[in-house]
PDB file of C-alpha atoms in Angstrom:
ATOM      1  CA  MET A   1      77.830 114.896  88.444  1.00  0.00           C
ATOM      2  CA  PHE A   2      77.332 112.668  86.680  1.00  0.00           C
ATOM      3  CA  SER A   3      78.911 112.885  83.698  1.00  0.00           C
ATOM      4  CA  ASN A   4      81.776 111.363  81.098  1.00  0.00           C
ATOM      5  CA  ASP A   5      83.721 114.358  81.448  1.00  0.00           C
ATOM      6  CA  ARG A   6      86.860 113.557  84.356  1.00  0.00           C
ATOM      7  CA  GLN A   7      87.014 116.226  85.142  1.00  0.00           C
ATOM      8  CA  SER A   8      83.667 117.493  85.824  1.00  0.00           C
ATOM      9  CA  TYR A   9      82.873 115.306  87.940  1.00  0.00           C
ATOM     10  CA  ARG A  10      85.700 114.699  89.828  1.00  0.00           C
ATOM     11  CA  SER A  11      85.009 118.873  90.483  1.00  0.00           C
ATOM     12  CA  ALA A  12      81.714 118.069  91.553  1.00  0.00           C
ATOM     13  CA  PHE A  13      84.107 116.638  94.699  1.00  0.00           C
ATOM     14  CA  VAL A  14      86.130 119.199  95.446  1.00  0.00           C
ATOM     15  CA  THR A  15      83.423 122.024  94.997  1.00  0.00           C
ATOM     16  CA  ALA A  16      81.366 120.493  97.782  1.00  0.00           C
ATOM     17  CA  TRP A  17      84.838 119.160 100.127  1.00  0.00           C
ATOM     18  CA  ARG A  18      84.668 123.734  99.239  1.00  0.00           C
ATOM     19  CA  LYS A  19      81.677 124.843  99.949  1.00  0.00           C
ATOM     20  CA  ALA A  20      81.358 122.579 103.498  1.00  0.00           C
ATOM     21  CA  ALA A  21      84.462 123.872 104.398  1.00  0.00           C
ATOM     22  CA  GLU A  22      83.147 127.768 103.644  1.00  0.00           C
ATOM     23  CA  GLU A  23      79.247 126.739 105.498  1.00  0.00           C
ATOM     24  CA  GLN A  24      78.328 127.166 102.061  1.00  0.00           C
ATOM     25  CA  PRO A  25      74.008 126.001 101.513  1.00  0.00           C
ATOM     26  CA  LEU A  26      74.938 122.482 100.114  1.00  0.00           C
ATOM     27  CA  ASP A  27      72.133 120.112  97.379  1.00  0.00           C
ATOM     28  CA  PRO A  28      71.041 117.145  98.458  1.00  0.00           C
ATOM     29  CA  THR A  29      74.477 115.546  96.353  1.00  0.00           C
ATOM     30  CA  GLU A  30      76.900 117.184  97.719  1.00  0.00           C
ATOM     31  CA  ALA A  31      75.489 116.747 100.745  1.00  0.00           C
ATOM     32  CA  GLN A  32      75.754 113.010 100.196  1.00  0.00           C
ATOM     33  CA  ILE A  33      79.371 113.563  98.389  1.00  0.00           C
ATOM     34  CA  VAL A  34      80.084 115.795 101.992  1.00  0.00           C
ATOM     35  CA  THR A  35      79.506 112.722 103.994  1.00  0.00           C
ATOM     36  CA  VAL A  36      81.632 110.016 101.947  1.00  0.00           C
ATOM     37  CA  ALA A  37      84.946 112.467 102.172  1.00  0.00           C
ATOM     38  CA  ARG A  38      84.419 112.992 105.704  1.00  0.00           C
ATOM     39  CA  ASN A  39      84.101 108.692 106.171  1.00  0.00           C
ATOM     40  CA  HIS A  40      87.461 108.667 104.144  1.00  0.00           C
ATOM     41  CA  PRO A  41      89.991 111.700 105.775  1.00  0.00           C
ATOM     42  CA  GLU A  42      93.336 110.467 103.072  1.00  0.00           C
ATOM     43  CA  TYR A  43      91.187 111.795 101.053  1.00  0.00           C
ATOM     44  CA  HIS A  44      91.177 115.910 102.356  1.00  0.00           C
ATOM     45  CA  ALA A  45      93.760 117.153 101.564  1.00  0.00           C
ATOM     46  CA  LEU A  46      93.179 115.490  97.690  1.00  0.00           C
ATOM     47  CA  LEU A  47      89.719 118.123  97.919  1.00  0.00           C
ATOM     48  CA  GLU A  48      91.628 120.521  99.821  1.00  0.00           C
ATOM     49  CA  ALA A  49      94.427 120.962  96.841  1.00  0.00           C
ATOM     50  CA  GLY A  50      90.698 122.375  94.065  1.00  0.00           C
ATOM     51  CA  GLU A  51      91.971 122.335  91.169  1.00  0.00           C
ATOM     52  CA  ASP A  52      95.221 120.704  90.903  1.00  0.00           C
ATOM     53  CA  ALA A  53      93.642 117.731  91.747  1.00  0.00           C
ATOM     54  CA  LEU A  54      91.788 116.888  89.014  1.00  0.00           C
ATOM     55  CA  ASP A  55      94.357 116.103  86.261  1.00  0.00           C
ATOM     56  CA  ARG A  56      96.593 113.799  88.494  1.00  0.00           C
ATOM     57  CA  ASP A  57      96.492 110.625  87.637  1.00  0.00           C
ATOM     58  CA  PHE A  58      96.088 107.529  90.347  1.00  0.00           C
ATOM     59  CA  LEU A  59      97.522 103.771  89.247  1.00  0.00           C
ATOM     60  CA  PRO A  60      97.228 101.092  90.242  1.00  0.00           C
ATOM     61  CA  GLU A  61     100.161 100.004  89.066  1.00  0.00           C
ATOM     62  CA  HIS A  62     102.246 101.868  91.733  1.00  0.00           C
ATOM     63  CA  GLY A  63      99.741 101.082  94.788  1.00  0.00           C
ATOM     64  CA  GLU A  64      97.151 104.156  93.951  1.00  0.00           C
ATOM     65  CA  THR A  65      93.304 104.160  94.709  1.00  0.00           C
ATOM     66  CA  ASN A  66      91.697 106.662  92.463  1.00  0.00           C
ATOM     67  CA  PRO A  67      89.190 108.853  95.288  1.00  0.00           C
ATOM     68  CA  PHE A  68      87.073 109.994  93.008  1.00  0.00           C
ATOM     69  CA  LEU A  69      86.887 106.369  91.525  1.00  0.00           C
ATOM     70  CA  HIS A  70      86.689 104.985  95.056  1.00  0.00           C
ATOM     71  CA  MET A  71      84.163 108.047  96.717  1.00  0.00           C
ATOM     72  CA  GLY A  72      81.742 107.587  93.448  1.00  0.00           C
ATOM     73  CA  LEU A  73      81.508 104.566  94.643  1.00  0.00           C
ATOM     74  CA  HIS A  74      80.316 104.795  98.166  1.00  0.00           C
ATOM     75  CA  MET A  75      77.590 107.323  95.790  1.00  0.00           C
ATOM     76  CA  ALA A  76      76.841 105.102  93.336  1.00  0.00           C
ATOM     77  CA  VAL A  77      76.300 102.420  96.595  1.00  0.00           C
ATOM     78  CA  LEU A  78      73.643 104.538  98.607  1.00  0.00           C
ATOM     79  CA  ASP A  79      71.865 106.153  95.780  1.00  0.00           C
ATOM     80  CA  GLN A  80      71.422 102.233  95.135  1.00  0.00           C
ATOM     81  CA  LEU A  81      70.001 101.700  99.360  1.00  0.00           C
ATOM     82  CA  SER A  82      68.070 104.497  98.720  1.00  0.00           C
ATOM     83  CA  THR A  83      66.055 103.423  95.568  1.00  0.00           C
ATOM     84  CA  ASP A  84      66.386  99.444  97.067  1.00  0.00           C
ATOM     85  CA  GLN A  85      67.550  98.661  93.318  1.00  0.00           C
ATOM     86  CA  PRO A  86      67.931  96.434  93.094  1.00  0.00           C
ATOM     87  CA  ARG A  87      65.554  94.565  94.774  1.00  0.00           C
ATOM     88  CA  GLY A  88      66.580  93.358  98.237  1.00  0.00           C
ATOM     89  CA  ILE A  89      70.118  95.349  98.088  1.00  0.00           C
ATOM     90  CA  ARG A  90      68.812  96.975 100.813  1.00  0.00           C
ATOM     91  CA  THR A  91      68.242  93.898 103.226  1.00  0.00           C
ATOM     92  CA  ARG A  92      71.729  92.175 102.217  1.00  0.00           C
ATOM     93  CA  TYR A  93      73.285  95.918 103.379  1.00  0.00           C
ATOM     94  CA  GLN A  94      71.687  95.890 106.865  1.00  0.00           C
ATOM     95  CA  THR A  95      72.274  92.194 107.292  1.00  0.00           C
ATOM     96  CA  LEU A  96      75.829  93.057 106.440  1.00  0.00           C
ATOM     97  CA  VAL A  97      76.003  95.860 108.643  1.00  0.00           C
ATOM     98  CA  ALA A  98      74.830  93.234 111.287  1.00  0.00           C
ATOM     99  CA  ARG A  99      77.119  91.324 110.721  1.00  0.00           C
ATOM    100  CA  LEU A 100      79.910  93.336 110.381  1.00  0.00           C
ATOM    101  CA  GLY A 101      79.054  95.631 112.810  1.00  0.00           C
ATOM    102  CA  ASP A 102      79.428  98.825 110.961  1.00  0.00           C
ATOM    103  CA  THR A 103      78.470  99.822 108.226  1.00  0.00           C
ATOM    104  CA  HIS A 104      81.324 101.514 106.150  1.00  0.00           C
ATOM    105  CA  ALA A 105      82.390  97.804 105.980  1.00  0.00           C
ATOM    106  CA  ALA A 106      79.192  96.920 104.741  1.00  0.00           C
ATOM    107  CA  GLU A 107      78.902  99.690 101.863  1.00  0.00           C
ATOM    108  CA  HIS A 108      82.553  98.132 100.827  1.00  0.00           C
ATOM    109  CA  ARG A 109      81.503  95.090 100.056  1.00  0.00           C
ATOM    110  CA  ILE A 110      78.900  96.016  98.760  1.00  0.00           C
ATOM    111  CA  MET A 111      81.285  98.149  96.512  1.00  0.00           C
ATOM    112  CA  GLU A 112      83.361  95.441  95.776  1.00  0.00           C
ATOM    113  CA  CYS A 113      80.877  93.669  93.885  1.00  0.00           C
ATOM    114  CA  LEU A 114      79.045  96.409  91.583  1.00  0.00           C
ATOM    115  CA  ALA A 115      83.521  97.079  90.844  1.00  0.00           C
ATOM    116  CA  GLN A 116      84.130  92.511  89.977  1.00  0.00           C
ATOM    117  CA  THR A 117      80.506  93.322  87.806  1.00  0.00           C
ATOM    118  CA  MET A 118      81.364  97.067  86.035  1.00  0.00           C
ATOM    119  CA  TRP A 119      84.670  94.535  85.353  1.00  0.00           C
ATOM    120  CA  ARG A 120      82.910  92.197  84.420  1.00  0.00           C
ATOM    121  CA  LEU A 121      80.127  93.777  81.907  1.00  0.00           C
ATOM    122  CA  GLN A 122      83.601  95.764  80.820  1.00  0.00           C
ATOM    123  CA  ARG A 123      85.659  92.599  80.126  1.00  0.00           C
ATOM    124  CA  GLU A 124      82.599  89.462  78.812  1.00  0.00           C
ATOM    125  CA  PRO A 125      81.246  90.373  75.124  1.00  0.00           C
ATOM    126  CA  GLY A 126      77.584  90.285  75.358  1.00  0.00           C
ATOM    127  CA  ALA A 127      77.207  90.347  78.559  1.00  0.00           C
ATOM    128  CA  THR A 128      74.324  91.818  80.790  1.00  0.00           C
ATOM    129  CA  PHE A 129      73.722  93.371  84.354  1.00  0.00           C
ATOM    130  CA  ASP A 130      73.116  91.088  86.386  1.00  0.00           C
ATOM    131  CA  GLU A 131      70.569  91.218  89.551  1.00  0.00           C
ATOM    132  CA  THR A 132      71.239  88.372  90.968  1.00  0.00           C
ATOM    133  CA  VAL A 133      74.239  87.671  90.353  1.00  0.00           C
ATOM    134  CA  TYR A 134      74.717  90.925  92.160  1.00  0.00           C
ATOM    135  CA  LEU A 135      72.994  90.923  95.586  1.00  0.00           C
ATOM    136  CA  ASP A 136      74.304  86.690  95.516  1.00  0.00           C
ATOM    137  CA  CYS A 137      77.970  88.951  96.011  1.00  0.00           C
ATOM    138  CA  ILE A 138      76.760  90.625  98.441  1.00  0.00           C
ATOM    139  CA  GLY A 139      76.113  88.115  99.825  1.00  0.00           C
ATOM    140  CA  ARG A 140      78.908  86.351 100.502  1.00  0.00           C
ATOM    141  CA  SER A 141      80.333  88.272 102.688  1.00  0.00           C
ATOM    142  CA  PRO A 142      83.154  88.305 104.783  1.00  0.00           C
ATOM    143  CA  LYS A 143      82.768  86.934 108.847  1.00  0.00           C
ATOM    144  CA  PRO A 144      83.819  90.472 111.187  1.00  0.00           C
ATOM    145  CA  GLY A 145      86.762  91.828 110.962  1.00  0.00           C
ATOM    146  CA  LYS A 146      88.332  90.596 106.945  1.00  0.00           C
ATOM    147  CA  SER A 147      86.987  93.329 105.806  1.00  0.00           C
ATOM    148  CA  ARG A 148      90.414  95.094 104.334  1.00  0.00           C
ATOM    149  CA  LYS A 149      88.960  98.984 104.766  1.00  0.00           C
ATOM    150  CA  SER A 150      86.584  98.518 107.927  1.00  0.00           C
ATOM    151  CA  ARG A 151      86.274 101.980 110.810  1.00  0.00           C
ATOM    152  CA  LYS A 152      85.447 102.025 114.404  1.00  0.00           C
ATOM    153  CA  SER A 153      81.786 101.492 114.283  1.00  0.00           C
ATOM    154  CA  ARG A 154      79.193 103.793 113.395  1.00  0.00           C
ATOM    155  CA  LYS A 155      75.097 104.272 113.470  1.00  0.00           C
ATOM    156  CA  SER A 156      73.524 102.478 111.352  1.00  0.00           C
ATOM    157  CA  ARG A 157      71.400 104.346 108.130  1.00  0.00           C
TER     158      ARG A 157
END
């Protein structure tokens, strides 16, 4: 799944979604992809489009969000939470869930910080990943009801 090739990367999402629809066995990564995708019904039609979805460009200047990037950020956050890397992210996540009352909104807050961190690393020559800055960003969470992507509360992870 983790490839520098855009089409291969996107194909992993489309394939996992198709396999789930056909009730085929899923490997652990595919199962996680399907879980993330199920929390985003706005992406279901795209995933069902199969190969037609692989080449599409999503342009922020046209108000579009790249669903593959979005779901990929969810996957990255879930991986960080499962390993507690950087150390302390799991505790901050649990604090966010308690504050926001919603696991999905908590993931989105962490994703915002991860995206900001990645943006800075790409734009600043010689920049390195600073765990403290990243974790501090997560700790500066919005108050309940302030999350842009809040959904109905679900059980905590």
